[in-house]
């Protein structure tokens, strides 16, 4: 199912880590110098090197260094970078037509992607979808639809939430730095309720954590003012926080009883990433609306809102859309990627990746007291880093670990409200040998703590 690790496979991109220059190498340094005079300083990059090619679990830079990809471009290239089936579908579609605008000249692949979303998202009810270009745009549209359908204004989000960088989604995102600081004023009628964060809320059970959130909403907003409760089934940028079991189901029941539209933001968790096609499935929760993006199209920009037909279709014709939403090249990529998720059972592969990584990370905890917790689901795993013997977040040690991995050619990302979480989001087609190599490097760096 995955490409083997023999040199020469992966259409020319060898699936092994190899550093042939210091990082960054000379060619990357040249581009970095040009960048500083042309690219806005507000756009930051994790890697100091510039990418030339990527395939499977490897990213190759412009100096010929090969890095192990434990980030998938933030959970996007789950089917593998430049997956041959996706690349071929993109090329074929680009040769036929690149754009008409679905609102001007519709085409079949848009319809087919919506049919696939109806089939794959949780629940067997009648569904409809609208296609868009980015995750933030999907969240914006979910809020539009929920407000139109309910005639209510208020939107409730969770602490530690991340929903995007547009004005409305900045308001919905929890963390000020770097996402919001200086960018206000923000959209109104956004209310934040406490999440379930098992490591940090003293073992509060899921239903208790949900009741704490509901009590806050009832007192501070009033259930009958709430259009939508928008939540990530596993908090992503906020720190890969898996809520205590029962949290989501209790909130879902409350939403149903109170006519509140439950929106699951599955932009990061969706498409097999967590070991199920969608993360809500782990808790048996069926949301009213689901937002998707990232993994949906193998790297092409595509996003969607999928939901109950009776909610979706309250919006008047012309009320939803956008020039690029459901671009035909992105739709072709999505149809190819979705076929790979199903054909190769990539959700099962995500579960296998989880057991392989946990098998290395859990034992490491007994040797490395700064690893407070290993958590996540499937190929969405993380370790939270604290001062040994306490829950005090250690962002400095976290940055040291991430930098140490990068210097050795393993691309890991960080996240978390306190900047103290190292996360692993490998492509689901990555070789076991590359996973083991990445874990060896991670352990070496962790154990070299000052
Ligand atoms: N909802 C749950 O994870 C994007 C953001 C990285 P866009 N997460 C990565 C960054 O620093 O910008 C995300 C998400 C969840 C919404 C979004 C937003 O998706 O495609 O980046 O707009």
Coordinates of C-alpha atoms and ligand atoms in Angstrom, one line a residue:
X1 CA 0.0 0.0 0.0
X2 CA 2.7 2.5 0.9
X3 CA 5.8 3.0 -1.3
X4 CA 8.7 0.9 -0.1
X5 CA 11.9 2.4 1.2
X6 CA 14.1 1.0 -1.6
X7 CA 16.2 3.7 -3.2
X8 CA 14.7 4.8 -6.6
X9 CA 11.0 4.3 -5.8
X10 CA 8.5 7.2 -5.4
X11 CA 9.2 8.2 -9.0
X12 CA 12.7 9.4 -8.3
X13 CA 12.4 10.7 -4.8
X14 CA 14.2 8.3 -2.5
X15 CA 12.3 7.7 0.7
X16 CA 15.2 8.1 3.1
X17 CA 16.5 11.1 5.1
X18 CA 19.7 12.6 3.8
X19 CA 21.5 15.8 4.6
X20 CA 24.1 16.9 2.0
X21 CA 24.6 20.5 3.2
X22 CA 24.2 22.4 6.4
X23 CA 20.6 23.5 6.8
X24 CA 19.9 25.9 5.2
X25 CA 22.2 25.2 2.3
X26 CA 23.6 27.8 -0.1
X27 CA 20.7 27.8 -2.6
X28 CA 18.2 28.2 0.2
X29 CA 20.2 31.0 1.7
X30 CA 20.1 32.8 -1.7
X31 CA 16.3 32.5 -1.9
X32 CA 16.0 33.6 1.8
X33 CA 17.9 36.8 1.0
X34 CA 15.5 37.5 -1.9
X35 CA 12.6 36.7 0.3
X36 CA 13.5 39.3 2.9
X37 CA 13.2 42.0 0.3
X38 CA 10.0 40.8 -1.3
X39 CA 7.8 38.8 1.0
X40 CA 5.9 40.4 3.9
X41 CA 7.6 39.9 7.2
X42 CA 4.2 38.8 8.7
X43 CA 4.4 35.5 6.7
X44 CA 6.6 33.2 8.8
X45 CA 8.0 29.8 7.7
X46 CA 8.8 26.8 9.9
X47 CA 11.6 25.5 7.7
X48 CA 14.7 27.5 6.9
X49 CA 15.0 25.6 3.6
X50 CA 13.2 26.0 0.3
X51 CA 11.3 23.1 -1.2
X52 CA 12.1 21.6 -4.6
X53 CA 10.1 18.4 -4.6
X54 CA 8.0 16.3 -2.2
X55 CA 6.7 12.8 -2.4
X56 CA 5.4 10.2 0.0
X57 CA 7.0 11.0 3.4
X58 CA 9.9 13.0 2.0
X59 CA 10.4 16.7 1.3
X60 CA 13.5 17.5 -0.8
X61 CA 15.0 21.0 -0.7
X62 CA 16.7 23.1 -3.4
X63 CA 20.2 21.9 -2.2
X64 CA 19.3 18.2 -2.4
X65 CA 18.6 17.6 1.3
X66 CA 15.9 15.1 2.0
X67 CA 13.8 15.7 5.1
X68 CA 11.3 13.4 6.8
X69 CA 7.8 15.0 6.6
X70 CA 6.0 14.7 9.9
X71 CA 3.8 17.7 9.1
X72 CA 2.0 17.1 5.7
X73 CA 1.8 20.8 5.2
X74 CA -0.4 21.0 8.3
X75 CA -2.4 17.8 7.7
X76 CA -3.0 18.4 4.0
X77 CA -1.0 15.9 2.0
X78 CA -2.5 12.8 3.8
X79 CA -2.6 10.8 0.6
X80 CA 1.1 11.7 0.0
X81 CA 2.7 14.7 -1.5
X82 CA 2.3 14.8 -5.3
X83 CA 0.4 11.5 -5.1
X84 CA 0.6 10.2 -8.7
X85 CA -3.2 9.7 -9.0
X86 CA -3.8 13.3 -7.8
X87 CA -1.1 14.7 -10.0
X88 CA -2.5 12.9 -13.0
X89 CA -6.1 14.1 -12.3
X90 CA -4.8 17.6 -11.9
X91 CA -2.9 17.5 -15.2
X92 CA -5.8 16.0 -17.1
X93 CA -8.3 18.6 -15.8
X94 CA -5.9 21.5 -16.4
X95 CA -5.6 20.4 -20.0
X96 CA -9.4 20.4 -20.4
X97 CA -10.4 23.6 -18.6
X98 CA -8.9 25.4 -15.6
X99 CA -11.9 27.5 -14.6
X100 CA -15.3 28.6 -15.6
X101 CA -16.7 29.6 -12.1
X102 CA -19.4 27.1 -10.9
X103 CA -21.8 30.1 -10.6
X104 CA -21.3 30.8 -14.3
X105 CA -20.6 27.5 -16.0
X106 CA -21.2 24.4 -13.8
X107 CA -19.4 21.1 -14.3
X108 CA -19.8 17.5 -13.1
X109 CA -16.8 17.2 -10.8
X110 CA -18.3 19.8 -8.4
X111 CA -21.5 17.7 -8.1
X112 CA -19.4 14.5 -7.7
X113 CA -17.4 16.0 -4.8
X114 CA -20.6 17.0 -3.1
X115 CA -22.0 13.5 -3.6
X116 CA -18.9 12.0 -2.0
X117 CA -19.1 14.4 0.9
X118 CA -22.8 13.3 1.5
X119 CA -21.7 9.7 1.5
X120 CA -18.6 10.1 3.7
X121 CA -19.5 12.6 6.4
X122 CA -21.2 11.3 9.6
X123 CA -25.0 10.6 9.5
X124 CA -27.3 9.0 7.0
X125 CA -29.6 12.0 6.7
X126 CA -30.2 13.9 3.5
X127 CA -27.3 16.3 2.9
X128 CA -26.1 19.2 0.7
X129 CA -22.7 20.8 0.3
X130 CA -21.2 24.1 -0.9
X131 CA -17.6 24.1 -2.1
X132 CA -15.1 26.9 -1.2
X133 CA -11.4 27.5 -1.3
X134 CA -10.0 27.7 2.2
X135 CA -10.9 26.4 5.7
X136 CA -11.6 29.8 7.1
X137 CA -14.0 30.4 4.2
X138 CA -15.8 27.2 5.1
X139 CA -16.2 28.2 8.7
X140 CA -17.5 31.6 7.6
X141 CA -20.1 29.9 5.4
X142 CA -21.1 27.5 8.1
X143 CA -21.9 30.5 10.4
X144 CA -23.8 32.2 7.5
X145 CA -25.9 29.1 7.0
X146 CA -26.6 28.5 10.7
X147 CA -27.7 32.2 11.2
X148 CA -29.9 32.1 8.1
X149 CA -31.5 28.8 9.2
X150 CA -32.1 29.8 12.8
X151 CA -32.7 33.5 12.6
X152 CA -30.3 33.8 15.6
X153 CA -27.1 35.7 15.9
X154 CA -24.8 34.2 18.6
X155 CA -22.0 31.8 17.9
X156 CA -20.4 29.8 20.6
X157 CA -16.8 28.5 20.3
X158 CA -14.5 26.7 22.7
X159 CA -11.4 27.8 24.5
X160 CA -8.2 26.9 22.6
X161 CA -10.2 26.9 19.3
X162 CA -8.7 27.7 16.0
X163 CA -11.0 28.5 13.1
X164 CA -9.0 30.8 10.7
X165 CA -7.5 34.2 10.0
X166 CA -10.4 36.1 8.4
X167 CA -12.2 38.7 10.5
X168 CA -15.0 36.4 11.7
X169 CA -12.8 33.4 12.1
X170 CA -10.1 35.4 14.0
X171 CA -12.9 36.3 16.4
X172 CA -13.7 32.6 16.7
X173 CA -10.0 31.7 17.3
X174 CA -8.8 31.7 20.9
X175 CA -5.2 32.6 20.7
X176 CA -4.2 36.3 20.5
X177 CA -0.5 35.9 19.4
X178 CA 0.2 35.5 16.5
X179 CA -3.4 35.2 15.1
X180 CA -5.3 38.2 16.5
X181 CA -2.9 40.7 18.1
X182 CA -3.4 44.2 16.6
X183 CA -6.0 43.0 14.0
X184 CA -9.2 44.0 15.7
X185 CA -11.9 45.1 16.0
X186 CA -13.4 41.7 15.6
X187 CA -16.8 40.4 14.6
X188 CA -19.4 40.5 17.3
X189 CA -21.7 37.9 18.8
X190 CA -18.9 35.3 19.4
X191 CA -18.9 33.7 22.8
X192 CA -16.2 31.4 24.2
X193 CA -17.0 28.4 26.4
X194 CA -14.6 26.3 28.4
X195 CA -13.3 23.1 26.6
X196 CA -12.5 19.7 28.0
X197 CA -8.7 19.6 28.5
X198 CA -8.1 16.4 30.5
X199 CA -4.5 17.1 31.4
X200 CA -5.4 20.5 32.7
X201 CA -8.9 20.3 34.1
X202 CA -8.2 18.0 37.0
X203 CA -9.8 14.8 35.5
X204 CA -13.2 16.5 34.9
X205 CA -15.3 13.9 33.2
X206 CA -16.6 14.6 29.7
X207 CA -20.2 15.2 30.6
X208 CA -19.1 17.4 33.6
X209 CA -16.9 19.5 31.3
X210 CA -19.9 19.8 28.9
X211 CA -22.2 20.9 31.6
X212 CA -19.7 23.5 32.7
X213 CA -19.7 24.9 29.1
X214 CA -23.5 24.7 28.9
X215 CA -24.0 26.5 32.2
X216 CA -21.8 29.3 30.9
X217 CA -23.7 29.5 27.6
X218 CA -27.1 29.5 29.4
X219 CA -26.1 32.2 31.8
X220 CA -24.1 34.5 29.6
X221 CA -25.8 34.1 26.2
X222 CA -29.0 32.2 26.6
X223 CA -29.6 29.0 24.5
X224 CA -32.4 30.5 22.4
X225 CA -30.0 33.3 21.2
X226 CA -27.4 30.8 19.9
X227 CA -27.4 30.1 16.1
X228 CA -24.4 27.7 16.2
X229 CA -22.0 25.9 18.5
X230 CA -18.8 25.5 16.4
X231 CA -16.2 23.0 17.7
X232 CA -13.2 21.0 16.6
X233 CA -13.8 17.4 17.7
X234 CA -10.1 17.3 18.6
X235 CA -8.7 20.8 19.2
X236 CA -6.0 21.2 16.5
X237 CA -3.8 24.4 16.6
X238 CA -4.8 24.7 20.3
X239 CA -2.8 21.6 21.2
X240 CA -4.2 18.4 19.8
X241 CA -6.5 18.2 22.8
X242 CA -8.8 15.1 22.8
X243 CA -11.8 16.0 24.9
X244 CA -12.8 13.5 27.7
X245 CA -15.2 10.9 26.4
X246 CA -18.8 12.2 26.5
X247 CA -18.0 15.9 26.2
X248 CA -19.0 16.1 22.5
X249 CA -22.1 13.9 22.9
X250 CA -23.4 15.9 25.8
X251 CA -22.9 19.1 23.9
X252 CA -24.5 17.6 20.8
X253 CA -27.6 16.6 22.8
X254 CA -27.9 20.1 24.3
X255 CA -27.6 21.6 20.8
X256 CA -30.4 19.3 19.5
X257 CA -32.7 20.1 22.4
X258 CA -32.2 23.9 22.0
X259 CA -32.4 24.3 18.2
X260 CA -28.7 25.2 18.1
X261 CA -26.8 24.1 14.9
X262 CA -23.9 21.9 15.8
X263 CA -21.0 22.6 13.5
X264 CA -18.1 20.2 13.6
X265 CA -14.9 21.9 12.2
X266 CA -13.2 18.8 10.8
X267 CA -10.8 20.9 8.7
X268 CA -7.7 19.4 10.5
X269 CA -9.2 16.2 11.8
X270 CA -11.1 15.1 8.7
X271 CA -10.3 12.6 5.9
X272 CA -8.9 9.6 7.7
X273 CA -6.4 11.6 9.7
X274 CA -7.6 10.4 13.2
X275 CA -8.1 6.8 12.2
X276 CA -11.8 7.3 11.1
X277 CA -13.0 9.2 8.1
X278 CA -14.1 12.0 10.5
X279 CA -13.2 12.5 14.1
X280 CA -16.8 12.8 15.3
X281 CA -17.2 9.1 14.6
X282 CA -15.0 8.2 17.5
X283 CA -17.6 9.7 19.8
X284 CA -20.7 8.7 17.9
X285 CA -21.6 12.3 17.3
X286 CA -23.5 13.4 14.2
X287 CA -23.1 17.1 13.6
X288 CA -25.7 19.2 11.7
X289 CA -22.9 20.9 9.6
X290 CA -19.4 19.7 8.9
X291 CA -16.6 22.0 7.6
X292 CA -13.8 20.2 5.7
X293 CA -10.6 21.4 3.8
X294 CA -6.9 20.4 4.1
X295 CA -6.9 16.6 3.4
X296 CA -9.8 16.7 1.0
X297 CA -7.8 17.4 -2.2
X298 CA -4.3 16.1 -1.7
X299 CA -2.8 19.6 -1.6
X300 CA -5.1 21.6 -3.9
X301 CA -7.1 24.4 -2.2
X302 CA -10.6 23.1 -1.7
X303 CA -13.0 23.4 1.3
X304 CA -16.6 22.5 1.9
X305 CA -19.6 22.9 4.2
X306 CA -21.7 19.8 4.2
X307 CA -24.9 19.5 6.3
X308 CA -28.5 18.6 6.8
X309 CA -30.4 19.4 3.6
X310 CA -33.2 21.3 5.5
X311 CA -30.6 23.6 7.0
X312 CA -28.4 24.1 4.0
X313 CA -31.4 24.8 1.7
X314 CA -32.8 27.6 3.8
X315 CA -30.3 29.9 2.0
X316 CA -31.7 31.7 -1.0
X317 CA -30.3 31.0 -4.4
X318 CA -27.2 33.1 -4.9
X319 CA -26.6 33.4 -1.2
X320 CA -23.5 31.1 -1.2
X321 CA -20.6 31.0 -3.6
X322 CA -17.4 32.7 -4.7
X323 CA -15.3 33.0 -7.8
X324 CA -13.0 30.1 -7.1
X325 CA -15.1 27.9 -4.8
X326 CA -15.0 24.3 -6.1
X327 CA -12.4 25.1 -8.8
X328 CA -12.4 22.3 -11.3
X329 CA -8.7 21.4 -10.9
X330 CA -9.2 21.2 -7.1
X331 CA -12.4 19.1 -7.6
X332 CA -10.5 16.7 -9.9
X333 CA -7.8 16.4 -7.2
X334 CA -10.4 15.8 -4.5
X335 CA -12.0 13.0 -6.5
X336 CA -8.6 11.3 -6.9
X337 CA -7.7 11.8 -3.3
X338 CA -11.0 10.5 -2.0
X339 CA -10.6 7.4 -4.1
X340 CA -7.2 6.8 -2.4
X341 CA -8.6 7.2 1.1
X342 CA -11.2 4.5 0.3
X343 CA -9.2 2.2 -1.9
X344 CA -6.2 2.0 0.4
X345 CA -8.2 2.3 3.7
X346 CA -6.0 5.1 4.9
X347 CA -8.0 5.4 8.1
X348 CA -6.7 1.9 9.0
X349 CA -3.2 3.1 8.1
X350 CA -3.7 6.1 10.4
X351 CA -4.5 3.7 13.3
X352 CA -1.4 1.7 12.5
X353 CA 0.7 4.9 12.5
X354 CA -0.8 5.7 15.9
X355 CA 0.3 2.4 17.4
X356 CA 3.8 2.6 15.9
X357 CA 4.4 6.2 17.2
X358 CA 2.8 5.5 20.6
X359 CA 5.0 2.4 20.9
X360 CA 8.0 4.8 20.8
X361 CA 6.6 7.9 22.5
X362 CA 5.0 6.3 25.6
X363 CA 8.2 4.5 26.8
X364 CA 10.2 7.6 26.1
X365 CA 8.2 9.4 28.8
X366 CA 9.8 7.4 31.6
X367 CA 13.2 8.7 30.5
X368 CA 12.2 12.2 29.6
X369 CA 10.3 13.9 32.5
X370 CA 9.5 17.0 30.3
X371 CA 7.1 14.9 28.2
X372 CA 3.9 15.5 30.3
X373 CA 1.5 13.7 28.0
X374 CA 1.3 11.8 24.7
X375 CA -2.1 12.3 23.1
X376 CA -4.2 12.4 20.0
X377 CA -5.8 9.9 17.7
X378 CA -4.5 8.2 14.6
X379 CA -1.9 10.1 12.7
X380 CA -2.7 13.2 14.7
X381 CA -0.5 12.8 17.7
X382 CA 1.3 15.1 20.0
X383 CA 3.4 15.4 23.2
X384 CA 2.8 18.3 25.6
X385 CA 6.0 19.6 27.1
X386 CA 6.1 21.0 30.7
X387 CA 8.7 21.7 33.4
X388 CA 9.5 18.3 34.9
X389 CA 7.2 17.4 37.8
X390 CA 4.7 20.2 37.1
X391 CA 2.1 21.3 34.5
X392 CA 3.9 24.6 33.9
X393 CA 4.1 24.8 30.0
X394 CA 7.7 24.9 28.7
X395 CA 7.6 26.7 25.3
X396 CA 11.4 27.1 25.3
X397 CA 12.1 23.4 25.6
X398 CA 9.4 22.8 23.0
X399 CA 11.1 25.1 20.6
X400 CA 14.5 23.5 21.3
X401 CA 13.1 20.0 20.5
X402 CA 11.4 21.2 17.3
X403 CA 14.6 23.0 16.2
X404 CA 16.8 20.0 17.0
X405 CA 14.6 17.7 14.9
X406 CA 14.7 20.2 12.0
X407 CA 18.5 20.5 12.2
X408 CA 18.6 16.7 11.8
X409 CA 16.2 16.6 8.9
X410 CA 13.0 15.7 10.6
X411 CA 10.2 18.3 10.0
X412 CA 7.9 18.5 13.1
X413 CA 5.4 21.2 13.9
X414 CA 4.5 22.8 17.2
X415 CA 1.1 24.0 18.4
X416 CA -0.8 24.7 21.6
X417 CA -2.2 27.8 23.3
X418 CA 1.0 27.8 25.5
X419 CA 3.3 26.9 22.5
X420 CA 4.4 23.8 24.3
X421 CA 3.1 21.0 22.1
X422 CA 5.1 19.1 19.5
X423 CA 2.8 17.5 17.0
X424 CA 3.1 14.7 14.5
X425 CA 1.0 14.7 11.3
X426 CA 2.8 12.4 8.8
X427 CA 1.4 11.7 5.4
X428 CA -0.7 8.5 5.8
X429 CA 1.4 6.8 3.1
X430 CA 4.7 7.3 4.9
X431 CA 7.0 4.3 5.2
X432 CA 7.4 2.6 8.6
X433 CA 11.1 3.0 8.2
X434 CA 10.7 6.8 8.0
X435 CA 8.4 6.8 11.0
X436 CA 11.0 4.9 13.0
X437 CA 13.8 7.2 11.8
X438 CA 11.8 10.2 12.8
X439 CA 11.1 8.7 16.3
X440 CA 14.9 7.9 16.7
X441 CA 15.7 11.5 16.0
X442 CA 13.0 12.8 18.2
X443 CA 14.2 10.6 21.1
X444 CA 17.8 11.7 20.6
X445 CA 16.9 15.3 20.7
X446 CA 14.5 15.0 23.7
X447 CA 17.1 13.1 25.7
X448 CA 19.8 15.7 25.0
X449 CA 17.8 18.2 27.2
X450 CA 20.2 20.6 28.9
Ligands
LIG1 N1 -10.2 25.2 11.2 C1 -9.6 23.3 12.7 O1 -7.0 23.7 11.7 C2 -6.2 25.6 9.7 C3 -3.6 27.1 10.3 C4 -2.2 27.5 10.1 P1 -7.4 27.6 6.3 N2 -5.2 25.2 10.5 C5 -3.8 25.6 10.1 C6 -2.0 28.9 10.2 O2 -1.2 29.4 11.1 O3 -2.6 29.7 9.4 C7 -7.6 25.5 10.2 C8 -7.9 24.5 11.2 C9 -9.3 24.4 11.7 C10 -9.9 26.1 10.3 C11 -8.7 26.3 9.8 C12 -8.4 27.3 8.7 O4 -8.2 26.8 7.5 O5 -7.5 26.7 5.1 O6 -6.0 27.9 6.8 O7 -8.2 28.9 6.2

